[in-house]
Coordinates of C-alpha atoms in Angstrom, one line a residue:
Chain A
X13 CA -167.2 -155.5 -147.1
X14 CA -168.8 -158.2 -149.0
X15 CA -172.2 -159.8 -147.4
X16 CA -171.1 -163.0 -147.2
X17 CA -168.5 -161.6 -145.6
X18 CA -170.2 -160.4 -142.7
X19 CA -172.5 -163.0 -143.0
X20 CA -169.4 -165.1 -142.1
X21 CA -167.6 -162.3 -139.3
X22 CA -171.0 -162.5 -137.2
X23 CA -171.1 -166.5 -137.6
X24 CA -167.4 -167.0 -136.3
X25 CA -168.7 -163.5 -133.6
X26 CA -171.7 -165.9 -132.6
X27 CA -169.6 -168.9 -132.6
X28 CA -167.1 -167.8 -130.6
X29 CA -169.8 -166.5 -127.9
X30 CA -171.5 -169.3 -127.8
X31 CA -169.2 -171.4 -127.0
X32 CA -168.1 -169.7 -124.2
X33 CA -171.2 -169.4 -122.9
X34 CA -172.0 -173.7 -123.6
X35 CA -168.3 -174.1 -121.2
X36 CA -170.2 -171.5 -118.4
X37 CA -173.1 -174.1 -118.1
X38 CA -171.7 -176.7 -118.5
X39 CA -168.6 -177.3 -116.4
X40 CA -168.7 -174.3 -114.6
X41 CA -166.1 -172.1 -113.6
X42 CA -164.7 -174.5 -110.3
X43 CA -162.4 -177.0 -110.5
X44 CA -161.1 -178.0 -113.3
X45 CA -164.2 -176.9 -116.1
X46 CA -163.5 -177.3 -119.5
X47 CA -160.8 -179.8 -118.6
X48 CA -164.1 -182.5 -117.5
X49 CA -164.9 -182.8 -121.0
X50 CA -161.3 -185.3 -121.2
X51 CA -162.5 -187.5 -118.6
X52 CA -165.5 -189.7 -120.3
X53 CA -163.1 -190.6 -123.2
X54 CA -159.9 -190.9 -120.6
X55 CA -161.7 -193.0 -118.4
X56 CA -163.3 -195.6 -121.7
X57 CA -160.4 -196.0 -123.4
X58 CA -157.9 -196.5 -120.8
X59 CA -160.7 -198.7 -118.1
X60 CA -161.2 -201.2 -121.4
X61 CA -157.9 -201.3 -122.8
X62 CA -156.5 -202.2 -119.1
X63 CA -160.5 -205.1 -119.5
X64 CA -158.5 -206.8 -122.8
X65 CA -155.1 -205.6 -121.8
X66 CA -156.2 -209.4 -119.1
X67 CA -158.5 -210.8 -121.7
X68 CA -155.8 -210.8 -124.3
X69 CA -152.8 -210.2 -123.9
X70 CA -150.3 -207.5 -123.9
X71 CA -150.1 -208.3 -128.1
X72 CA -152.9 -208.9 -130.4
X73 CA -152.3 -209.8 -134.5
X74 CA -149.1 -208.2 -133.2
X75 CA -150.3 -205.1 -132.1
X76 CA -149.7 -203.3 -128.1
X77 CA -153.8 -204.2 -127.1
X78 CA -154.4 -201.1 -124.8
X79 CA -152.8 -198.6 -127.6
X80 CA -155.6 -200.2 -130.5
X81 CA -158.5 -200.1 -127.3
X82 CA -157.6 -196.5 -127.0
X83 CA -157.5 -196.3 -131.0
X84 CA -161.1 -196.8 -131.3
X85 CA -162.6 -195.9 -128.0
X86 CA -161.5 -192.0 -128.0
X87 CA -163.7 -192.1 -131.7
X88 CA -166.2 -193.9 -130.8
X89 CA -167.0 -191.5 -127.6
X90 CA -166.5 -188.6 -129.4
X91 CA -170.0 -190.2 -131.6
X92 CA -172.0 -191.6 -129.3
X93 CA -171.8 -188.0 -127.2
X94 CA -171.5 -186.0 -129.4
X95 CA -175.0 -187.3 -131.0
X96 CA -176.7 -187.4 -127.3
X97 CA -176.3 -183.8 -127.3
X98 CA -177.8 -183.0 -129.9
X99 CA -180.8 -183.9 -129.2
X100 CA -182.9 -182.2 -127.9
X101 CA -180.0 -179.6 -128.9
X102 CA -183.2 -176.7 -130.2
X103 CA -185.5 -177.1 -127.8
X104 CA -183.3 -176.7 -124.6
X105 CA -181.7 -173.9 -126.1
X106 CA -184.6 -172.3 -127.4
X107 CA -183.9 -169.2 -125.9
X108 CA -181.1 -168.1 -127.2
X109 CA -183.3 -167.9 -131.0
X110 CA -184.6 -164.8 -129.3
X111 CA -181.3 -163.1 -130.5
X112 CA -181.8 -163.2 -134.8
X113 CA -178.0 -164.1 -135.7
X114 CA -178.5 -167.0 -133.7
X115 CA -179.0 -170.1 -135.9
X116 CA -179.7 -173.4 -135.2
X117 CA -176.9 -174.7 -137.3
X118 CA -175.2 -172.5 -135.2
X119 CA -176.6 -174.1 -131.8
X120 CA -175.7 -178.1 -132.7
X121 CA -171.9 -176.8 -134.6
X122 CA -170.9 -175.6 -130.9
X123 CA -172.3 -178.7 -128.9
X124 CA -170.2 -180.4 -131.3
X125 CA -166.3 -178.4 -132.1
X126 CA -166.4 -178.8 -128.1
X127 CA -167.0 -182.4 -127.5
X128 CA -164.4 -182.4 -130.9
X129 CA -161.9 -180.1 -129.0
X130 CA -162.0 -182.4 -125.9
X131 CA -161.7 -185.5 -127.2
X132 CA -158.9 -184.1 -129.2
X133 CA -157.2 -183.3 -126.3
X134 CA -158.0 -186.7 -125.1
X135 CA -157.0 -188.3 -127.9
X136 CA -153.6 -186.4 -127.1
X137 CA -152.9 -186.3 -123.9
X138 CA -153.5 -190.5 -123.8
X139 CA -151.1 -191.4 -126.6
X140 CA -148.6 -189.3 -124.7
X141 CA -149.6 -191.1 -121.3
X142 CA -149.0 -194.6 -123.4
X143 CA -145.9 -193.6 -125.6
X144 CA -144.5 -192.9 -122.6
X145 CA -144.2 -196.0 -120.7
X146 CA -144.4 -197.5 -124.6
X147 CA -147.7 -199.0 -125.0
X148 CA -148.2 -196.9 -127.6
X149 CA -146.1 -196.3 -130.7
X150 CA -144.7 -192.9 -132.1
X151 CA -147.1 -192.2 -135.2
X152 CA -145.7 -193.0 -138.4
X153 CA -147.9 -191.1 -140.4
X154 CA -149.5 -187.8 -139.1
X155 CA -151.5 -186.2 -142.0
X156 CA -153.1 -190.0 -143.1
X157 CA -155.2 -190.2 -139.1
X158 CA -155.4 -186.7 -139.1
X159 CA -157.6 -186.5 -142.7
X160 CA -158.8 -190.2 -140.9
X161 CA -159.9 -187.7 -137.7
X162 CA -161.2 -184.6 -139.3
X163 CA -163.7 -187.8 -142.1
X164 CA -164.8 -189.5 -138.5
X165 CA -165.7 -185.9 -137.2
X166 CA -167.0 -184.9 -139.9
X167 CA -169.7 -188.1 -139.9
X168 CA -170.9 -187.1 -137.0
X169 CA -171.2 -183.8 -137.3
X170 CA -173.8 -184.5 -140.1
X171 CA -175.8 -187.2 -138.3
X172 CA -175.7 -184.8 -135.0
X173 CA -177.5 -182.4 -137.7
X174 CA -179.9 -184.5 -138.9
X175 CA -180.5 -186.3 -135.0
X176 CA -181.2 -182.8 -133.5
X177 CA -183.4 -181.9 -136.7
X178 CA -185.7 -185.6 -135.8
X179 CA -185.5 -185.4 -131.7
X180 CA -187.5 -181.8 -133.1
X181 CA -190.4 -183.5 -135.5
X182 CA -190.3 -186.8 -133.2
X183 CA -190.5 -188.4 -129.8
X184 CA -188.9 -191.1 -130.8
X185 CA -185.7 -190.0 -132.4
X186 CA -184.8 -189.7 -128.7
X187 CA -186.3 -193.1 -127.4
X188 CA -184.3 -195.0 -130.3
X189 CA -181.7 -193.4 -130.8
X190 CA -179.7 -195.1 -127.8
X191 CA -179.8 -198.4 -130.1
X192 CA -179.3 -196.9 -132.9
X193 CA -176.1 -195.6 -131.6
X194 CA -175.2 -198.7 -130.7
X195 CA -175.8 -200.4 -133.9
X196 CA -173.8 -198.7 -135.8
X197 CA -170.7 -199.8 -133.8
X198 CA -170.2 -203.1 -135.8
X199 CA -170.1 -200.5 -138.8
X200 CA -167.3 -197.7 -136.1
X201 CA -164.7 -200.5 -137.2
X202 CA -164.0 -200.0 -133.6
X203 CA -162.3 -203.4 -132.0
X204 CA -161.6 -205.0 -135.7
X205 CA -159.0 -204.1 -138.8
X206 CA -161.0 -205.0 -142.0
X207 CA -158.2 -207.3 -142.9
X208 CA -159.0 -209.1 -139.5
X209 CA -162.7 -209.6 -141.0
X210 CA -163.7 -212.6 -143.7
X211 CA -163.7 -211.2 -146.9
X212 CA -167.4 -210.9 -146.6
X213 CA -168.1 -208.6 -144.0
X214 CA -165.0 -206.8 -144.6
X215 CA -166.6 -205.5 -147.9
X216 CA -170.2 -204.4 -146.2
X217 CA -168.1 -202.8 -143.6
X218 CA -166.3 -201.4 -146.3
X219 CA -169.9 -199.6 -147.3
X220 CA -169.5 -197.3 -144.5
X221 CA -167.5 -194.1 -144.0
X222 CA -166.8 -194.0 -140.3
X223 CA -164.9 -197.5 -141.2
X224 CA -162.7 -195.6 -143.7
X225 CA -162.0 -193.1 -140.7
X226 CA -161.1 -195.0 -138.6
X227 CA -158.6 -197.6 -140.9
X228 CA -157.3 -194.7 -141.8
X229 CA -156.4 -193.2 -138.6
X230 CA -155.5 -196.4 -137.3
X231 CA -153.1 -196.1 -140.3
X232 CA -151.5 -192.8 -139.7
X233 CA -150.4 -194.5 -136.3
X234 CA -149.8 -198.2 -136.9
X235 CA -148.8 -198.1 -139.9
X236 CA -148.7 -201.2 -142.7
X237 CA -148.7 -203.8 -139.8
X238 CA -152.0 -203.6 -139.4
X239 CA -153.1 -203.6 -142.8
X240 CA -155.5 -201.0 -143.6
X241 CA -157.8 -200.4 -146.6
X242 CA -159.5 -197.5 -147.1
X243 CA -160.1 -195.1 -150.2
X244 CA -159.4 -191.8 -149.6
X245 CA -162.6 -190.1 -150.8
X246 CA -164.9 -192.6 -150.2
X247 CA -166.0 -191.2 -146.9
X248 CA -167.4 -188.0 -148.9
X249 CA -169.1 -189.7 -151.3
X250 CA -171.5 -190.5 -148.3
X251 CA -170.5 -188.1 -145.8
X252 CA -171.6 -184.8 -148.4
X253 CA -174.6 -185.8 -148.6
X254 CA -175.5 -186.5 -145.1
X255 CA -174.6 -182.8 -144.0
X256 CA -176.6 -181.8 -146.6
X257 CA -179.8 -183.5 -145.7
X258 CA -179.5 -182.5 -142.1
X259 CA -178.9 -179.2 -143.3
X260 CA -181.4 -179.2 -145.0
X261 CA -183.5 -180.9 -142.4
X262 CA -182.8 -178.6 -139.8
X263 CA -183.5 -175.0 -142.1
X264 CA -187.7 -177.1 -142.4
X265 CA -187.4 -177.6 -138.5
X266 CA -186.8 -174.1 -137.6
X267 CA -189.6 -172.8 -139.5
X268 CA -192.1 -174.5 -137.5
X269 CA -190.3 -174.7 -134.7
X270 CA -192.3 -173.3 -131.4
X271 CA -189.8 -170.9 -129.5
X272 CA -191.5 -170.2 -125.5
Chain B
X13 CA -189.6 -149.3 -142.1
X14 CA -190.9 -152.9 -141.3
X15 CA -193.8 -153.9 -144.0
X16 CA -196.1 -157.6 -142.9
X17 CA -197.5 -159.2 -146.6
X18 CA -200.7 -161.7 -145.9
X19 CA -198.3 -163.1 -143.0
X20 CA -199.9 -165.9 -141.3
X21 CA -199.6 -168.3 -138.5
X22 CA -200.4 -171.4 -137.3
X23 CA -199.7 -173.8 -135.1
X24 CA -200.8 -178.3 -134.9
X25 CA -203.3 -178.4 -131.6
X26 CA -204.4 -182.3 -131.3
X27 CA -205.0 -183.0 -135.3
X28 CA -206.0 -180.1 -136.6
X29 CA -205.0 -176.3 -136.9
X30 CA -205.4 -173.6 -134.5
X31 CA -205.4 -170.1 -136.9
X32 CA -203.4 -167.8 -134.5
X33 CA -202.6 -165.0 -136.8
X34 CA -204.8 -164.7 -141.1
X35 CA -203.2 -162.6 -143.1
X36 CA -201.8 -159.2 -142.0
X37 CA -201.5 -156.4 -143.7
X38 CA -200.0 -153.4 -143.3
X39 CA -195.9 -151.3 -143.0
X40 CA -194.6 -149.8 -138.7
X41 CA -192.4 -146.9 -140.1
X42 CA -188.9 -145.4 -138.4
X43 CA -190.1 -143.2 -135.9
X44 CA -193.3 -144.5 -135.0
X45 CA -195.4 -146.0 -132.0
X46 CA -198.1 -149.1 -132.6
X47 CA -199.6 -150.1 -130.1
X48 CA -200.9 -154.3 -130.0
X49 CA -204.4 -155.0 -128.4
X50 CA -205.9 -157.7 -127.6
X51 CA -207.2 -159.6 -125.5
X52 CA -205.8 -163.0 -123.9
X53 CA -204.3 -165.7 -126.3
X54 CA -205.5 -163.0 -129.7
X55 CA -202.1 -163.2 -131.3
X56 CA -200.1 -160.2 -129.4
X57 CA -197.2 -162.1 -128.9
X58 CA -197.3 -164.5 -131.3
X59 CA -197.3 -160.9 -133.6
X60 CA -194.5 -159.8 -131.9
X61 CA -192.6 -163.1 -132.3
X62 CA -193.1 -163.0 -135.7
X63 CA -191.5 -159.8 -136.2
X64 CA -188.9 -159.6 -134.0
X65 CA -187.4 -162.9 -136.3
X66 CA -188.3 -165.3 -133.6
X67 CA -190.6 -167.6 -135.1
X68 CA -191.3 -168.1 -138.1
X69 CA -194.4 -167.2 -140.1
X70 CA -196.5 -170.1 -142.3
X71 CA -196.8 -167.9 -145.0
X72 CA -196.7 -164.9 -145.5
X73 CA -193.7 -162.6 -145.6
X74 CA -192.1 -159.8 -143.5
X75 CA -189.9 -156.9 -144.8
X76 CA -187.1 -155.4 -142.6
X77 CA -185.6 -152.1 -143.8
X78 CA -184.0 -150.9 -140.2
X79 CA -183.2 -152.6 -137.4
X80 CA -185.0 -154.2 -134.7
X81 CA -184.9 -155.9 -131.2
X82 CA -185.9 -159.2 -129.9
X83 CA -188.8 -159.2 -128.8
X84 CA -188.5 -157.9 -125.0
X85 CA -190.7 -160.0 -122.9
X86 CA -190.3 -162.0 -119.5
X87 CA -188.9 -165.3 -121.2
X88 CA -186.1 -165.4 -123.8
X89 CA -183.6 -163.3 -124.8
X90 CA -181.8 -164.6 -122.0
X91 CA -180.1 -167.6 -120.0
X92 CA -181.4 -168.2 -116.4
X93 CA -178.4 -170.6 -115.8
X94 CA -176.0 -167.8 -116.7
X95 CA -175.7 -164.0 -114.2
X96 CA -176.4 -160.9 -115.5
X97 CA -172.7 -160.7 -116.2
X98 CA -172.3 -163.7 -118.2
X99 CA -176.0 -162.8 -119.8
X100 CA -174.3 -158.2 -120.3
X101 CA -171.3 -160.1 -122.3
X102 CA -173.2 -162.6 -124.1
X103 CA -174.9 -160.1 -125.5
X104 CA -171.1 -156.8 -126.1
X105 CA -170.0 -160.2 -127.9
X106 CA -173.2 -161.9 -130.6
X107 CA -173.5 -158.0 -130.7
X108 CA -170.1 -157.0 -132.3
X109 CA -170.4 -154.1 -129.0
X110 CA -167.8 -153.4 -126.5
X111 CA -168.6 -155.1 -123.2
X112 CA -167.4 -152.6 -120.8
X113 CA -169.7 -149.1 -121.8
X114 CA -172.9 -152.5 -122.2
X115 CA -171.7 -153.4 -118.7
X116 CA -171.9 -149.4 -117.7
X117 CA -175.4 -149.1 -119.1
X118 CA -176.6 -151.8 -117.3
X119 CA -175.3 -151.9 -114.1
X120 CA -176.6 -148.3 -114.2
X121 CA -180.1 -148.9 -115.8
X122 CA -181.0 -152.2 -113.7
X123 CA -179.7 -150.8 -110.2
X124 CA -179.4 -154.0 -109.4
X125 CA -175.5 -153.3 -108.0
X126 CA -174.4 -157.4 -106.0
X127 CA -177.7 -159.6 -107.6
X128 CA -175.8 -159.1 -110.8
X129 CA -173.4 -161.4 -110.5
X130 CA -176.6 -164.2 -109.2
X131 CA -177.7 -166.1 -111.7
X132 CA -181.0 -164.5 -113.6
X133 CA -183.1 -167.6 -112.2
X134 CA -183.5 -166.1 -108.5
X135 CA -184.2 -163.2 -110.1
X136 CA -188.1 -161.8 -109.4
X137 CA -189.9 -161.1 -112.1
X138 CA -189.2 -157.4 -112.0
X139 CA -185.8 -157.6 -111.8
X140 CA -185.6 -160.0 -115.2
X141 CA -186.9 -156.8 -116.8
X142 CA -185.2 -154.5 -115.9
X143 CA -182.2 -156.6 -117.4
X144 CA -184.1 -157.0 -120.5
X145 CA -184.1 -153.7 -119.7
X146 CA -180.9 -151.9 -120.1
X147 CA -180.1 -155.1 -122.3
X148 CA -181.7 -154.6 -124.1
X149 CA -181.3 -150.6 -124.6
X150 CA -177.7 -151.6 -124.4
X151 CA -177.8 -152.4 -127.7
X152 CA -179.4 -149.3 -130.7
X153 CA -182.2 -149.8 -132.0
X154 CA -183.6 -148.3 -135.1
X155 CA -187.2 -150.1 -133.6
X156 CA -187.9 -151.2 -129.9
X157 CA -190.0 -154.2 -129.6
X158 CA -191.1 -154.7 -125.6
X159 CA -193.6 -157.3 -124.9
X160 CA -196.1 -156.5 -121.2
X161 CA -193.2 -156.9 -120.0
X162 CA -193.2 -152.9 -118.6
X163 CA -196.6 -153.7 -116.3
X164 CA -194.0 -155.5 -113.7
X165 CA -192.1 -152.4 -113.0
X166 CA -192.1 -150.1 -110.7
X167 CA -192.5 -146.7 -110.9
X168 CA -188.8 -146.5 -110.6
X169 CA -188.4 -148.1 -113.1
X170 CA -190.9 -146.5 -115.6
X171 CA -189.7 -143.7 -114.6
X172 CA -186.2 -144.7 -116.2
X173 CA -188.1 -146.3 -119.4
X174 CA -189.5 -143.4 -120.4
X175 CA -186.9 -141.3 -119.7
X176 CA -184.6 -143.9 -121.6
X177 CA -186.7 -144.6 -124.8
X178 CA -190.7 -142.4 -125.0
X179 CA -187.1 -139.0 -124.0
X180 CA -183.8 -140.3 -125.5
X181 CA -184.8 -142.6 -127.9
X182 CA -188.3 -140.7 -129.3
X183 CA -187.2 -141.0 -132.8
X184 CA -187.1 -144.5 -132.6
X185 CA -190.4 -147.3 -133.7
X186 CA -191.6 -148.8 -130.9
X187 CA -194.1 -151.8 -130.9
X188 CA -195.9 -152.0 -127.9
X189 CA -198.1 -155.3 -127.5
X190 CA -200.8 -155.1 -124.8
X191 CA -203.9 -155.9 -122.9
X192 CA -203.8 -152.2 -121.2
X193 CA -205.9 -150.0 -122.6
X194 CA -203.9 -147.2 -120.2
X195 CA -200.3 -148.5 -121.1
X196 CA -201.2 -147.8 -125.4
X197 CA -202.6 -144.4 -124.7
X198 CA -199.8 -142.7 -122.6
X199 CA -196.9 -144.7 -125.0
X200 CA -198.1 -145.3 -129.3
X201 CA -199.9 -143.1 -131.8
X202 CA -201.5 -146.2 -133.2
X203 CA -203.2 -149.4 -132.8
X204 CA -203.9 -152.6 -134.0
X205 CA -206.3 -154.6 -132.5
X206 CA -206.2 -158.3 -132.6
X207 CA -209.4 -160.4 -132.4
X208 CA -210.3 -163.7 -133.9
X209 CA -206.4 -163.9 -136.1
X210 CA -207.6 -160.8 -138.1
X211 CA -206.1 -157.5 -136.5
X212 CA -206.8 -153.6 -137.9
X213 CA -204.9 -151.1 -137.5
X214 CA -206.2 -148.0 -135.9
X215 CA -204.9 -144.4 -137.2
X216 CA -207.2 -143.0 -134.9
X217 CA -205.6 -144.7 -131.6
X218 CA -208.7 -143.6 -129.4
X219 CA -211.3 -145.5 -132.0
X220 CA -209.1 -148.2 -132.3
X221 CA -208.8 -148.3 -127.9
X222 CA -213.0 -147.9 -128.5
X223 CA -213.1 -151.1 -130.1
X224 CA -210.9 -152.9 -127.8
X225 CA -212.9 -151.5 -124.9
X226 CA -216.0 -153.2 -126.9
X227 CA -214.0 -156.7 -127.1

């Protein structure tokens, strides 16, 4: 086996073991267990959806309000939860670093993967439910949707890596991050389509990779009805540098990390 | 073989820096039993953590040409919220070993019985030491790093450790950090005395112990 292949084998093994461990410690073995991870995004999407339904009526800009809210909130909750799970993730799991094959990248990755899978399941669940009651369109193009969801996930992961490392370097991060995540809301595309905005504001948000990801996801679901505006490759030009920055910070923080 | 070149470790302390280890140079060969002696705070645990790769040196280099265990101590290595069995399963998974083998060994070595189904945080220090030893002995390493923990066990535990570690695995390297001269005398061939960040290796064990007692 080549060293790269062997390294990859070890990492896959470690990530699997860490996932099982994380699921047991977080959700236990009783009642619905892992399914709890779906509860928060589901509740958010449903309750806010109902709220908007009464506020704005059944349709807005020609699409179902509940469907629009669900498509926005599930990614947003994924982003928010993943970030808050990554802040302090390293200290919380420091005892795992006793085993040399466990890397801090794995610790962040595992927490993110659990959220990503959980939110994907929540998405599928709520979409099927809403399709059954005709409140959600049958997706027009799953491939664009998947690419958008993938970009959204990668963007979230890169920010997670940065937050995990920074929260280790300074306590300030833990205190200011809820505000930063809140500020991210207008740049996430959760509550609008770029085509509904004034031209100047649409230009500003077009620099935000999550907006492109969100437009892609909604394009895949609602089709041309929402006049999606996105660039297929632009998100990568931001996500890749962010990812590199996150990895570099994690590497740096590992060198000075104190493990009890 | 493990070799350390110019190994330094310092921690930030207030506005200054605390130098815990300064310029250590030594090698440990396969099968050698080496004791680290030093008073509380001399850097024994820090050195063990560096050798085990738990923390990284501030400068200098560690080369490992044999498989080295994780440091066996009170903390680390397992998780309090998980049960003894879950910990064993986790170790089996990350080291790519068969769980049923490890399970049998852990049950046999720890004699903890049904307690293994309880979270580790409910264990006493002695029970934790048993589990920690069992888990690391269940994985075959060329070199075992042991930090004090051997001291807390009862007589029966000592007998078991002696049998499993010093008789059955006598060909393995062993690094034992302790402030107990007796323990080092019993188990080690040579000793390194740590003081004020500097380490001196004594191949004559008795000489090392004399220096240590005189500190």
